[in-house]
Amino acid sequence: MRFWIKCTRFDGGKPYHVNFSLVGGMWRDGDKTILEFVGSGAQTIEVRETPEEILAIHLGTSGASNP
């Protein structure tokens, strides 16, 4: 199963689709969120959404308890 997240590139505002399983790290740098990929030739990208927004949009509301 693959999960894709849609983020907005920080530098140009264009949409960017990322295979969520390839994101190894995520942190903030000022108003940017940095996504770090795993694997050989790993790279980073800067996006506008916060980590909380990314998780809420694609995985549902964060912090919600399951009955």
Short mmCIF file of N, CA and C in Angstrom, two decimals:
data_model
loop_
_atom_site.label_atom_id
_atom_site.label_comp_id
_atom_site.label_asym_id
_atom_site.label_seq_id
_atom_site.Cartn_x
_atom_site.Cartn_y
_atom_site.Cartn_z
N MET A 1 0.84 -1.17 0.00
CA MET A 1 0.00 0.00 0.00
C MET A 1 0.89 1.24 0.00
N ARG A 2 0.54 2.20 -0.81
CA ARG A 2 1.31 3.44 -0.87
C ARG A 2 0.44 4.60 -0.41
N PHE A 3 1.08 5.51 0.29
CA PHE A 3 0.41 6.73 0.73
C PHE A 3 1.13 7.91 0.10
N TRP A 4 0.37 8.82 -0.46
CA TRP A 4 0.95 10.01 -1.07
C TRP A 4 0.46 11.23 -0.33
N ILE A 5 1.36 12.17 -0.09
CA ILE A 5 0.95 13.43 0.51
C ILE A 5 1.17 14.53 -0.52
N LYS A 6 0.29 15.50 -0.53
CA LYS A 6 0.40 16.64 -1.43
C LYS A 6 0.77 17.85 -0.59
N CYS A 7 1.93 18.42 -0.88
CA CYS A 7 2.41 19.61 -0.18
C CYS A 7 2.61 20.74 -1.18
N THR A 8 2.77 21.94 -0.68
CA THR A 8 3.03 23.10 -1.52
C THR A 8 4.49 23.49 -1.40
N ARG A 9 5.22 23.49 -2.52
CA ARG A 9 6.63 23.87 -2.48
C ARG A 9 6.77 25.27 -1.92
N PHE A 10 7.72 25.46 -1.03
CA PHE A 10 7.89 26.75 -0.37
C PHE A 10 8.36 27.82 -1.35
N ASP A 11 9.29 27.48 -2.22
CA ASP A 11 9.89 28.48 -3.11
C ASP A 11 8.98 28.97 -4.24
N GLY A 12 8.07 28.11 -4.74
CA GLY A 12 7.26 28.53 -5.87
C GLY A 12 5.77 28.34 -5.70
N GLY A 13 5.37 27.72 -4.61
CA GLY A 13 3.95 27.51 -4.36
C GLY A 13 3.32 26.42 -5.21
N LYS A 14 4.14 25.62 -5.91
CA LYS A 14 3.60 24.55 -6.76
C LYS A 14 3.39 23.29 -5.93
N PRO A 15 2.35 22.52 -6.26
CA PRO A 15 2.10 21.27 -5.53
C PRO A 15 3.22 20.26 -5.75
N TYR A 16 3.47 19.46 -4.73
CA TYR A 16 4.53 18.45 -4.76
C TYR A 16 3.98 17.19 -4.10
N HIS A 17 3.99 16.08 -4.80
CA HIS A 17 3.49 14.82 -4.25
C HIS A 17 4.66 13.97 -3.77
N VAL A 18 4.53 13.45 -2.55
CA VAL A 18 5.59 12.68 -1.91
C VAL A 18 5.02 11.35 -1.45
N ASN A 19 5.76 10.27 -1.71
CA ASN A 19 5.39 8.98 -1.17
C ASN A 19 5.70 9.04 0.32
N PHE A 20 4.68 8.99 1.16
CA PHE A 20 4.84 9.19 2.60
C PHE A 20 5.80 8.20 3.22
N SER A 21 5.88 6.98 2.68
CA SER A 21 6.77 5.97 3.25
C SER A 21 8.24 6.34 3.06
N LEU A 22 8.52 7.27 2.17
CA LEU A 22 9.90 7.67 1.92
C LEU A 22 10.34 8.86 2.77
N VAL A 23 9.42 9.46 3.53
CA VAL A 23 9.78 10.59 4.38
C VAL A 23 10.35 10.04 5.69
N GLY A 24 11.63 10.31 5.93
CA GLY A 24 12.29 9.80 7.13
C GLY A 24 12.33 10.79 8.26
N GLY A 25 12.17 12.07 7.95
CA GLY A 25 12.21 13.10 8.98
C GLY A 25 11.44 14.32 8.53
N MET A 26 10.95 15.08 9.52
CA MET A 26 10.17 16.28 9.23
C MET A 26 10.38 17.24 10.39
N TRP A 27 10.81 18.48 10.10
CA TRP A 27 11.03 19.47 11.15
C TRP A 27 10.78 20.87 10.61
N ARG A 28 10.71 21.84 11.51
CA ARG A 28 10.47 23.23 11.15
C ARG A 28 11.76 24.03 11.13
N ASP A 29 11.83 24.99 10.20
CA ASP A 29 12.92 25.95 10.11
C ASP A 29 12.25 27.29 9.84
N GLY A 30 11.94 28.03 10.89
CA GLY A 30 11.18 29.27 10.72
C GLY A 30 9.78 28.95 10.26
N ASP A 31 9.38 29.51 9.11
CA ASP A 31 8.04 29.23 8.60
C ASP A 31 8.03 28.12 7.56
N LYS A 32 9.15 27.43 7.39
CA LYS A 32 9.25 26.32 6.44
C LYS A 32 9.19 24.99 7.18
N THR A 33 8.61 23.99 6.54
CA THR A 33 8.71 22.62 7.02
C THR A 33 9.68 21.90 6.09
N ILE A 34 10.62 21.19 6.66
CA ILE A 34 11.60 20.45 5.88
C ILE A 34 11.22 18.97 5.92
N LEU A 35 11.06 18.36 4.74
CA LEU A 35 10.83 16.93 4.64
C LEU A 35 12.13 16.28 4.18
N GLU A 36 12.59 15.29 4.91
CA GLU A 36 13.83 14.60 4.58
C GLU A 36 13.48 13.18 4.14
N PHE A 37 13.98 12.80 2.98
CA PHE A 37 13.70 11.49 2.43
C PHE A 37 14.74 10.47 2.90
N VAL A 38 14.38 9.20 2.84
CA VAL A 38 15.28 8.12 3.20
C VAL A 38 15.78 7.42 1.95
N GLY A 39 16.83 6.61 2.11
CA GLY A 39 17.36 5.85 0.99
C GLY A 39 18.58 6.49 0.38
N SER A 40 19.14 5.80 -0.60
CA SER A 40 20.34 6.33 -1.26
C SER A 40 19.96 7.55 -2.08
N GLY A 41 20.82 8.52 -2.12
CA GLY A 41 20.55 9.76 -2.85
C GLY A 41 19.45 10.58 -2.20
N ALA A 42 19.29 10.43 -0.87
CA ALA A 42 18.21 11.13 -0.17
C ALA A 42 18.36 12.64 -0.34
N GLN A 43 17.24 13.33 -0.35
CA GLN A 43 17.21 14.78 -0.51
C GLN A 43 16.26 15.37 0.51
N THR A 44 16.20 16.69 0.56
CA THR A 44 15.22 17.38 1.39
C THR A 44 14.45 18.36 0.51
N ILE A 45 13.21 18.65 0.90
CA ILE A 45 12.43 19.71 0.23
C ILE A 45 11.82 20.59 1.31
N GLU A 46 11.54 21.82 0.95
CA GLU A 46 10.91 22.78 1.86
C GLU A 46 9.48 22.99 1.40
N VAL A 47 8.52 22.88 2.35
CA VAL A 47 7.11 23.05 2.01
C VAL A 47 6.48 24.06 2.97
N ARG A 48 5.32 24.58 2.61
CA ARG A 48 4.63 25.60 3.40
C ARG A 48 3.85 25.04 4.57
N GLU A 49 3.28 23.83 4.42
CA GLU A 49 2.43 23.27 5.47
C GLU A 49 3.25 22.90 6.70
N THR A 50 2.63 23.01 7.87
CA THR A 50 3.28 22.55 9.10
C THR A 50 3.16 21.04 9.16
N PRO A 51 4.00 20.37 9.95
CA PRO A 51 3.87 18.91 10.10
C PRO A 51 2.46 18.52 10.57
N GLU A 52 1.87 19.31 11.48
CA GLU A 52 0.53 19.02 11.97
C GLU A 52 -0.50 19.11 10.85
N GLU A 53 -0.37 20.12 9.98
CA GLU A 53 -1.30 20.25 8.85
C GLU A 53 -1.16 19.08 7.89
N ILE A 54 0.08 18.68 7.62
CA ILE A 54 0.31 17.55 6.71
C ILE A 54 -0.34 16.28 7.26
N LEU A 55 -0.13 15.99 8.54
CA LEU A 55 -0.72 14.79 9.14
C LEU A 55 -2.23 14.88 9.20
N ALA A 56 -2.77 16.03 9.57
CA ALA A 56 -4.23 16.19 9.68
C ALA A 56 -4.92 16.04 8.33
N ILE A 57 -4.34 16.63 7.29
CA ILE A 57 -4.94 16.57 5.96
C ILE A 57 -4.95 15.14 5.44
N HIS A 58 -3.87 14.41 5.65
CA HIS A 58 -3.71 13.11 5.00
C HIS A 58 -4.01 11.91 5.90
N LEU A 59 -3.96 12.09 7.20
CA LEU A 59 -4.19 10.97 8.11
C LEU A 59 -5.35 11.21 9.07
N GLY A 60 -6.03 12.32 8.94
CA GLY A 60 -7.11 12.67 9.87
C GLY A 60 -6.58 13.58 10.96
N THR A 61 -7.45 14.01 11.83
CA THR A 61 -7.08 14.92 12.91
C THR A 61 -6.07 14.26 13.83
N SER A 62 -4.94 14.91 14.02
CA SER A 62 -3.92 14.35 14.91
C SER A 62 -4.36 14.47 16.36
N GLY A 63 -3.98 13.51 17.17
CA GLY A 63 -4.30 13.56 18.58
C GLY A 63 -5.68 13.07 18.94
N ALA A 64 -6.46 12.69 17.94
CA ALA A 64 -7.81 12.19 18.22
C ALA A 64 -7.73 10.76 18.76
N SER A 65 -8.52 10.47 19.78
CA SER A 65 -8.51 9.12 20.33
C SER A 65 -9.49 8.25 19.57
N ASN A 66 -9.13 6.99 19.44
CA ASN A 66 -10.01 6.02 18.77
C ASN A 66 -10.86 5.33 19.80
N PRO A 67 -12.18 5.17 19.55
CA PRO A 67 -13.06 4.48 20.52
C PRO A 67 -12.75 3.01 20.62
#
